[in-house]
Short mmCIF file of C-alpha atoms and ligand atoms in Angstrom, two decimals:
data_model
loop_
_atom_site.label_atom_id
_atom_site.label_comp_id
_atom_site.label_asym_id
_atom_site.label_seq_id
_atom_site.Cartn_x
_atom_site.Cartn_y
_atom_site.Cartn_z
CA MET A 1 34.21 221.35 28.85
CA HIS A 2 31.48 222.43 26.14
CA ASN A 3 32.02 225.88 25.57
CA ASN A 4 28.86 228.01 24.65
CA SER A 5 27.86 227.52 21.08
CA GLU A 6 28.74 223.90 21.65
CA ARG A 7 25.85 224.29 24.98
CA VAL A 8 23.31 226.21 22.25
CA SER A 9 23.73 223.08 19.44
CA ASP A 10 23.35 220.74 21.56
CA VAL A 11 20.20 222.10 22.87
CA ILE A 12 18.55 222.02 19.24
CA ALA A 13 20.28 219.01 18.50
CA GLU A 14 18.32 217.48 21.60
CA THR A 15 14.90 219.09 21.21
CA ALA A 16 15.40 217.53 17.43
CA PHE A 17 15.73 213.77 18.81
CA ALA A 18 13.23 214.55 21.37
CA ILE A 19 10.67 215.24 18.75
CA LYS A 20 12.19 212.85 16.14
CA GLU A 21 12.07 210.20 18.99
CA MET A 22 8.46 211.67 20.01
CA HIS A 23 9.28 212.30 23.65
CA ILE A 24 7.99 215.17 22.78
CA ARG A 25 4.80 215.27 20.83
CA GLY A 26 1.38 216.55 20.00
CA ALA A 27 1.43 219.34 17.21
CA GLY A 28 1.46 222.40 19.56
CA ARG A 29 4.03 220.76 22.16
CA ILE A 30 6.43 220.29 19.22
CA ALA A 31 5.55 223.94 17.95
CA ARG A 32 6.55 225.29 21.63
CA ALA A 33 9.36 223.13 22.01
CA GLY A 34 10.49 224.25 18.51
CA ALA A 35 10.32 227.77 19.31
CA SER A 36 11.87 227.73 22.89
CA ALA A 37 14.43 225.53 21.62
CA LEU A 38 15.65 228.48 18.78
CA CYS A 39 15.01 231.18 21.68
CA ASP A 40 18.06 229.09 24.57
CA PHE A 41 19.81 229.02 20.59
CA ALA A 42 19.58 232.94 20.49
CA ASP A 43 20.05 233.48 23.98
CA GLY A 44 22.89 231.82 24.14
CA TYR A 45 24.55 232.85 20.60
CA ASP A 46 28.56 233.65 21.49
CA GLY A 47 29.25 233.84 17.58
CA LEU A 48 30.34 237.38 16.74
CA THR A 49 29.00 238.51 13.39
CA LEU A 50 24.92 238.78 12.25
CA ASP A 51 26.09 236.60 9.18
CA GLY A 52 27.18 233.81 11.17
CA PHE A 53 24.85 233.93 13.29
CA LYS A 54 22.79 233.90 9.94
CA ARG A 55 24.11 230.51 8.70
CA ASP A 56 24.09 229.09 12.62
CA LEU A 57 20.59 229.51 12.99
CA ASP A 58 19.56 228.12 9.20
CA VAL A 59 21.15 225.59 10.36
CA ALA A 60 19.53 225.65 13.70
CA VAL A 61 16.34 225.83 12.09
CA LYS A 62 16.95 223.26 9.15
CA LYS A 63 17.64 220.72 12.06
CA ILE A 64 14.40 221.18 13.86
CA LEU A 65 11.68 221.49 11.24
CA ASP A 66 13.61 217.95 9.86
CA SER A 67 12.41 216.22 13.05
CA ARG A 68 9.46 215.45 11.86
CA PRO A 69 7.47 216.31 8.54
CA THR A 70 3.75 217.05 8.69
CA ALA A 71 2.96 219.30 11.57
CA VAL A 72 2.40 222.46 9.65
CA SER A 73 2.69 223.95 14.26
CA LEU A 74 6.03 222.77 14.33
CA TRP A 75 7.46 225.70 10.70
CA ASN A 76 5.01 228.00 12.00
CA GLY A 77 5.60 228.11 15.67
CA VAL A 78 10.22 228.21 13.95
CA HIS A 79 9.50 230.68 11.20
CA TYR A 80 7.24 233.02 14.09
CA SER A 81 10.45 232.75 15.86
CA ILE A 82 12.85 234.37 13.51
CA LYS A 83 11.01 236.46 11.27
CA ASP A 84 11.75 239.95 12.18
CA VAL A 85 16.05 238.67 11.98
CA SER A 86 16.60 239.40 7.96
CA ARG A 87 15.59 242.71 8.83
CA SER A 88 17.65 243.37 11.85
CA SER A 89 21.05 245.40 11.70
CA ASP A 90 23.12 244.56 14.01
CA LEU A 91 23.95 240.76 15.52
CA LYS A 92 22.17 241.64 19.17
CA ALA A 93 18.85 242.92 16.87
CA ALA A 94 18.58 240.13 15.71
CA MET A 95 19.45 237.57 18.66
CA ASN A 96 17.12 239.56 20.68
CA SER A 97 14.10 239.24 17.95
CA VAL A 98 14.62 235.10 17.91
CA VAL A 99 14.56 235.65 21.64
CA VAL A 100 11.11 237.94 22.18
CA ASN A 101 9.02 236.39 18.96
CA SER A 102 9.47 232.31 20.40
CA LYS A 103 8.67 233.72 23.63
CA GLU A 104 5.74 235.34 22.06
CA PHE A 105 4.52 232.07 19.86
CA ILE A 106 5.19 229.97 23.27
CA LYS A 107 2.62 232.51 24.99
CA GLY A 108 0.38 232.66 22.45
CA SER A 109 0.08 229.03 22.15
CA SER A 110 -0.87 228.69 25.35
CA GLU A 111 -3.59 231.06 25.05
CA ALA A 112 -5.15 230.03 21.92
CA ILE A 113 -5.34 226.72 24.06
CA ARG A 114 -7.31 227.99 26.64
CA SER A 115 -9.82 230.03 24.49
CA ILE A 116 -10.36 226.86 22.47
CA ALA A 117 -11.43 225.02 25.30
CA SER A 118 -13.69 228.16 26.80
CA ILE A 119 -14.87 229.05 23.53
CA GLY A 120 -15.36 224.47 22.52
CA ALA A 121 -16.82 223.93 26.02
CA ARG A 122 -20.06 225.74 24.99
CA VAL A 123 -20.29 222.91 22.04
CA VAL A 124 -20.83 220.14 24.35
CA GLN A 125 -23.84 220.05 25.65
CA ASP A 126 -24.99 218.61 29.05
CA GLY A 127 -25.20 215.15 28.24
CA ASP A 128 -23.22 214.78 25.09
CA VAL A 129 -21.38 210.71 24.54
CA ILE A 130 -18.06 212.62 22.74
CA MET A 131 -15.98 210.41 20.58
CA THR A 132 -11.78 211.50 20.50
CA HIS A 133 -8.86 209.80 18.38
CA CYS A 134 -4.91 209.81 20.01
CA ASN A 135 -4.49 212.37 22.48
CA SER A 136 -4.82 216.46 21.22
CA SER A 137 -4.36 218.93 24.33
CA ALA A 138 -6.54 220.77 22.93
CA VAL A 139 -9.85 218.57 22.57
CA MET A 140 -9.04 217.56 26.28
CA GLU A 141 -8.78 221.14 27.45
CA VAL A 142 -12.21 221.24 25.86
CA ILE A 143 -13.72 218.33 27.36
CA LYS A 144 -11.92 219.25 30.89
CA GLU A 145 -13.62 222.10 30.89
CA ALA A 146 -17.47 220.94 29.97
CA HIS A 147 -16.66 219.08 32.69
CA ARG A 148 -15.65 221.61 34.82
CA GLN A 149 -18.89 223.32 33.90
CA GLY A 150 -21.11 221.16 35.30
CA LYS A 151 -21.63 219.07 31.93
CA ARG A 152 -22.59 215.33 32.31
CA LEU A 153 -20.01 213.85 29.38
CA LYS A 154 -19.77 210.42 28.53
CA VAL A 155 -16.06 209.87 26.57
CA PHE A 156 -15.13 207.18 24.45
CA ALA A 157 -11.64 207.29 23.42
CA THR A 158 -9.62 205.64 20.43
CA GLU A 159 -6.84 203.18 21.53
CA SER A 160 -5.04 204.52 18.51
CA ARG A 161 -1.92 201.92 17.58
CA PRO A 162 0.70 201.69 17.31
CA TRP A 163 1.76 204.49 20.54
CA ARG A 164 -1.35 204.09 22.22
CA GLN A 165 -1.64 207.47 23.10
CA GLY A 166 -5.21 206.74 23.66
CA ILE A 167 -4.05 205.04 26.87
CA LEU A 168 -2.76 209.04 27.53
CA THR A 169 -6.42 210.65 26.90
CA VAL A 170 -8.00 207.75 29.73
CA ASN A 171 -5.68 208.63 31.89
CA GLU A 172 -6.26 211.86 32.18
CA LEU A 173 -9.20 212.25 31.70
CA ALA A 174 -10.39 209.74 34.38
CA ASP A 175 -7.86 211.82 36.80
CA GLU A 176 -10.19 214.37 35.82
CA GLY A 177 -13.26 212.71 37.05
CA VAL A 178 -13.99 212.61 33.29
CA ASP A 179 -16.78 209.23 32.59
CA VAL A 180 -14.60 207.47 29.43
CA THR A 181 -14.36 204.51 28.22
CA LEU A 182 -11.36 203.09 26.43
CA ILE A 183 -12.16 201.77 23.00
CA ILE A 184 -10.07 200.09 20.30
CA ASP A 185 -9.57 201.45 17.12
CA SER A 186 -12.03 198.94 14.72
CA ALA A 187 -15.14 199.58 17.66
CA VAL A 188 -14.70 202.85 15.94
CA ARG A 189 -18.36 202.12 13.24
CA VAL A 190 -19.61 199.77 16.09
CA VAL A 191 -19.49 202.66 18.97
CA MET A 192 -20.53 205.73 16.76
CA LYS A 193 -24.21 204.32 16.95
CA GLU A 194 -23.79 206.12 20.64
CA VAL A 195 -22.50 209.10 20.14
CA SER A 196 -23.46 212.67 19.30
CA LYS A 197 -20.23 214.79 18.68
CA VAL A 198 -16.51 213.32 17.48
CA LEU A 199 -14.08 215.97 18.61
CA VAL A 200 -10.86 215.44 17.20
CA GLY A 201 -7.38 217.61 17.75
CA ALA A 202 -4.95 218.66 14.31
CA ASP A 203 -1.51 218.59 12.78
CA THR A 204 -2.17 220.83 9.85
CA ILE A 205 -5.04 222.19 8.16
CA THR A 206 -4.63 222.49 4.30
CA SER A 207 -6.37 226.78 3.11
CA ASN A 208 -8.67 224.26 1.22
CA GLY A 209 -10.08 222.63 4.72
CA MET A 210 -8.86 219.90 4.77
CA LEU A 211 -7.43 218.31 7.91
CA VAL A 212 -4.58 216.27 8.68
CA ASN A 213 -4.87 214.36 11.64
CA LYS A 214 -3.43 210.81 13.77
CA ILE A 215 -4.18 207.75 10.72
CA GLY A 216 -7.38 207.44 11.47
CA THR A 217 -9.59 210.09 11.72
CA SER A 218 -10.59 209.54 8.77
CA HIS A 219 -11.98 206.81 9.87
CA LEU A 220 -13.83 208.61 12.56
CA ALA A 221 -15.58 211.29 10.52
CA LEU A 222 -16.92 208.44 8.02
CA ALA A 223 -18.00 206.32 10.49
CA ALA A 224 -19.83 210.12 12.11
CA ASN A 225 -20.46 210.96 8.08
CA GLU A 226 -22.65 208.00 7.58
CA ALA A 227 -24.02 207.77 11.50
CA ARG A 228 -24.81 211.53 11.23
CA VAL A 229 -22.94 212.21 14.36
CA PRO A 230 -21.58 215.95 13.84
CA PHE A 231 -17.93 216.88 13.59
CA TYR A 232 -15.54 218.76 15.08
CA VAL A 233 -11.44 219.76 15.20
CA CYS A 234 -10.12 221.87 17.92
CA SER A 235 -6.99 223.72 16.35
CA GLU A 236 -4.81 226.80 16.99
CA THR A 237 -4.61 228.86 14.20
CA TYR A 238 -1.50 227.94 13.47
CA LYS A 239 -2.03 224.56 12.48
CA PHE A 240 -3.18 226.04 9.13
CA SER A 241 -0.67 226.25 6.43
CA PRO A 242 0.38 228.79 3.90
CA MET A 243 2.29 226.76 1.87
CA THR A 244 -1.01 224.88 0.98
CA ILE A 245 -2.40 228.34 -0.50
CA ARG A 246 0.00 228.00 -2.79
CA GLY A 247 -0.87 224.53 -4.32
CA ASP A 248 2.15 222.44 -2.20
CA ARG A 249 1.27 218.83 -0.95
CA VAL A 250 1.16 217.83 2.80
CA THR A 251 3.83 215.50 3.66
CA ILE A 252 2.71 212.21 5.18
CA GLU A 253 5.18 210.90 7.70
CA GLU A 254 6.20 207.66 7.84
CA ARG A 255 7.77 205.66 10.32
CA GLY A 256 9.14 202.47 10.55
CA PRO A 257 7.53 199.02 11.74
CA GLU A 258 8.94 197.90 15.03
CA GLU A 259 7.06 200.68 15.93
CA VAL A 260 3.60 197.73 14.28
CA ILE A 261 5.04 194.75 14.85
CA ASN A 262 8.93 192.86 16.30
CA ALA A 263 9.92 191.57 13.49
CA GLU A 264 10.35 188.00 15.33
CA GLU A 265 6.22 187.51 14.82
CA ILE A 266 6.29 187.94 11.53
CA ARG A 267 7.94 186.15 7.97
CA SER A 268 10.83 187.88 7.02
CA SER A 269 9.99 188.79 3.55
CA VAL A 270 6.25 190.48 5.13
CA LYS A 271 6.52 194.25 4.52
CA VAL A 272 4.87 196.51 6.83
CA PHE A 273 3.00 200.13 5.89
CA ASN A 274 3.66 202.70 8.66
CA PRO A 275 1.65 206.42 7.34
CA VAL A 276 1.03 208.34 10.66
CA PHE A 277 -1.24 210.84 9.11
CA ASP A 278 -4.51 210.77 7.44
CA SER A 279 -6.53 213.06 5.81
CA THR A 280 -9.99 213.90 6.09
CA PRO A 281 -11.47 216.03 3.92
CA ALA A 282 -13.77 219.08 4.07
CA LYS A 283 -16.63 217.66 3.30
CA TYR A 284 -16.64 215.69 6.44
CA ILE A 285 -16.41 217.68 8.71
CA ASP A 286 -19.39 220.38 10.09
CA ALA A 287 -16.91 223.28 12.13
CA ILE A 288 -13.46 224.15 13.05
CA ILE A 289 -13.20 225.35 17.08
CA THR A 290 -10.55 227.88 16.46
CA GLU A 291 -8.97 230.84 19.53
CA VAL A 292 -10.47 232.88 17.42
CA GLY A 293 -13.76 231.38 17.33
CA ILE A 294 -15.83 228.61 15.29
CA VAL A 295 -15.35 228.35 11.89
CA SER A 296 -16.55 227.02 8.77
CA PRO A 297 -13.59 224.35 7.06
CA GLY A 298 -14.52 226.53 4.17
CA SER A 299 -13.45 229.50 5.78
CA VAL A 300 -10.09 228.22 6.08
CA TYR A 301 -9.21 230.22 3.08
CA GLU A 302 -10.16 233.42 3.77
CA LEU A 303 -8.60 233.54 7.64
CA MET A 304 -5.28 232.57 6.18
CA ILE A 305 -4.75 235.07 3.44
CA ARG A 306 -6.33 238.51 5.71
CA ARG A 307 -3.69 236.61 8.72
CA LEU A 308 -0.62 236.21 6.41
CA GLY A 309 -1.14 240.06 4.61
CA ASP A 310 1.59 240.72 2.21
CA GLY A 311 3.28 237.58 3.62
CA VAL A 312 1.71 235.04 1.32
CA SER A 313 4.25 235.84 -1.77
CA ASN A 314 7.56 235.65 0.97
CA LEU A 315 6.61 231.85 1.93
CA ARG A 316 9.72 230.04 1.52
CA ASP A 317 10.40 226.59 1.67
P1 LIG B 401 -2.28 219.09 19.67
C1 LIG B 401 -1.05 214.57 17.74
O1 LIG B 401 0.12 214.50 16.97
C2 LIG B 401 -2.42 214.66 17.27
O2 LIG B 401 -2.06 213.62 15.87
C3 LIG B 401 -2.99 215.15 17.59
O3 LIG B 401 -4.26 214.90 17.15
C4 LIG B 401 -2.52 215.89 17.00
O4 LIG B 401 -0.73 215.89 17.28
C5 LIG B 401 -2.73 217.56 17.77
O5 LIG B 401 -2.26 217.53 19.14
P2 LIG B 401 1.07 213.32 17.14
O6 LIG B 401 2.41 214.34 17.66
O7 LIG B 401 -1.97 219.96 19.22
O8 LIG B 401 1.20 212.63 18.43
O9 LIG B 401 -3.62 219.30 20.16
O10 LIG B 401 1.54 212.50 16.49
O11 LIG B 401 -2.11 218.51 21.33
#
């Protein structure tokens, strides 16, 4: 029989595992899952001292953040949830602040998606041919909203090897009645000639407006640039990385070879390289559709400074 503390640390371990193994995936979803696990952790905490809570919370936070390194949404969701613990004067107040803040983050995150859907749907025109990559809930909601408004659209969705999240995308859009075509990743440049807009999601956006997103995104950006097709990013502002203001680099996750190939198919001397994300420089991005409006990649720094205020100097490692 588990006691309460074991049960709550189980929630943290289970969530960290589910994020690491990609049972929960998508930058927004993992951020909400991380915040939700911390909410449960704080809500069920049965230790007796504030110091003990802070120590146990640090361990929980580290476990959640170690699950996946690239999407800053997870970092922002976790740090929003714990932001008032250091100034709490007693245990009850500290526990309560995590519960309140994590719920606020989750609510704000879902509202942000709804705002992006309505702002983004105004960018989408009747007759547009859209290309998207991987499976971004922000992009999905924009396309679905434009479709609901009666705009006639065609969507090309990349397969997005190795996890093939493109299958989720095409099924989700087909269920809504959207005209959608699946393409393999290497068909991007050929198909780009027929496309009028590219819409992709974001895992992280740096202070200089660079996009870090699913591997292959930069190929869509280059092909769009060559074909003079506008390239839009749909991103909640909690995917902006505060650490990049002080020059931190974004860690690009590498995952195992088993995601790419069956070991029996190749000689044992063959190495497999499996980077999960790539970087698209700001110059290839026409605009970022956020919950606070459509912004240029060049204005990300300003927007981040305005929102963080004095918090910039308090950024933790
Ligand atoms: P939303 C995903 O990463 C994709 O790269 C996608 O573009 C991005 O998160 C944003 O997704 P992964 O978790 O937050 O599948 O818009 O590796 O859902």
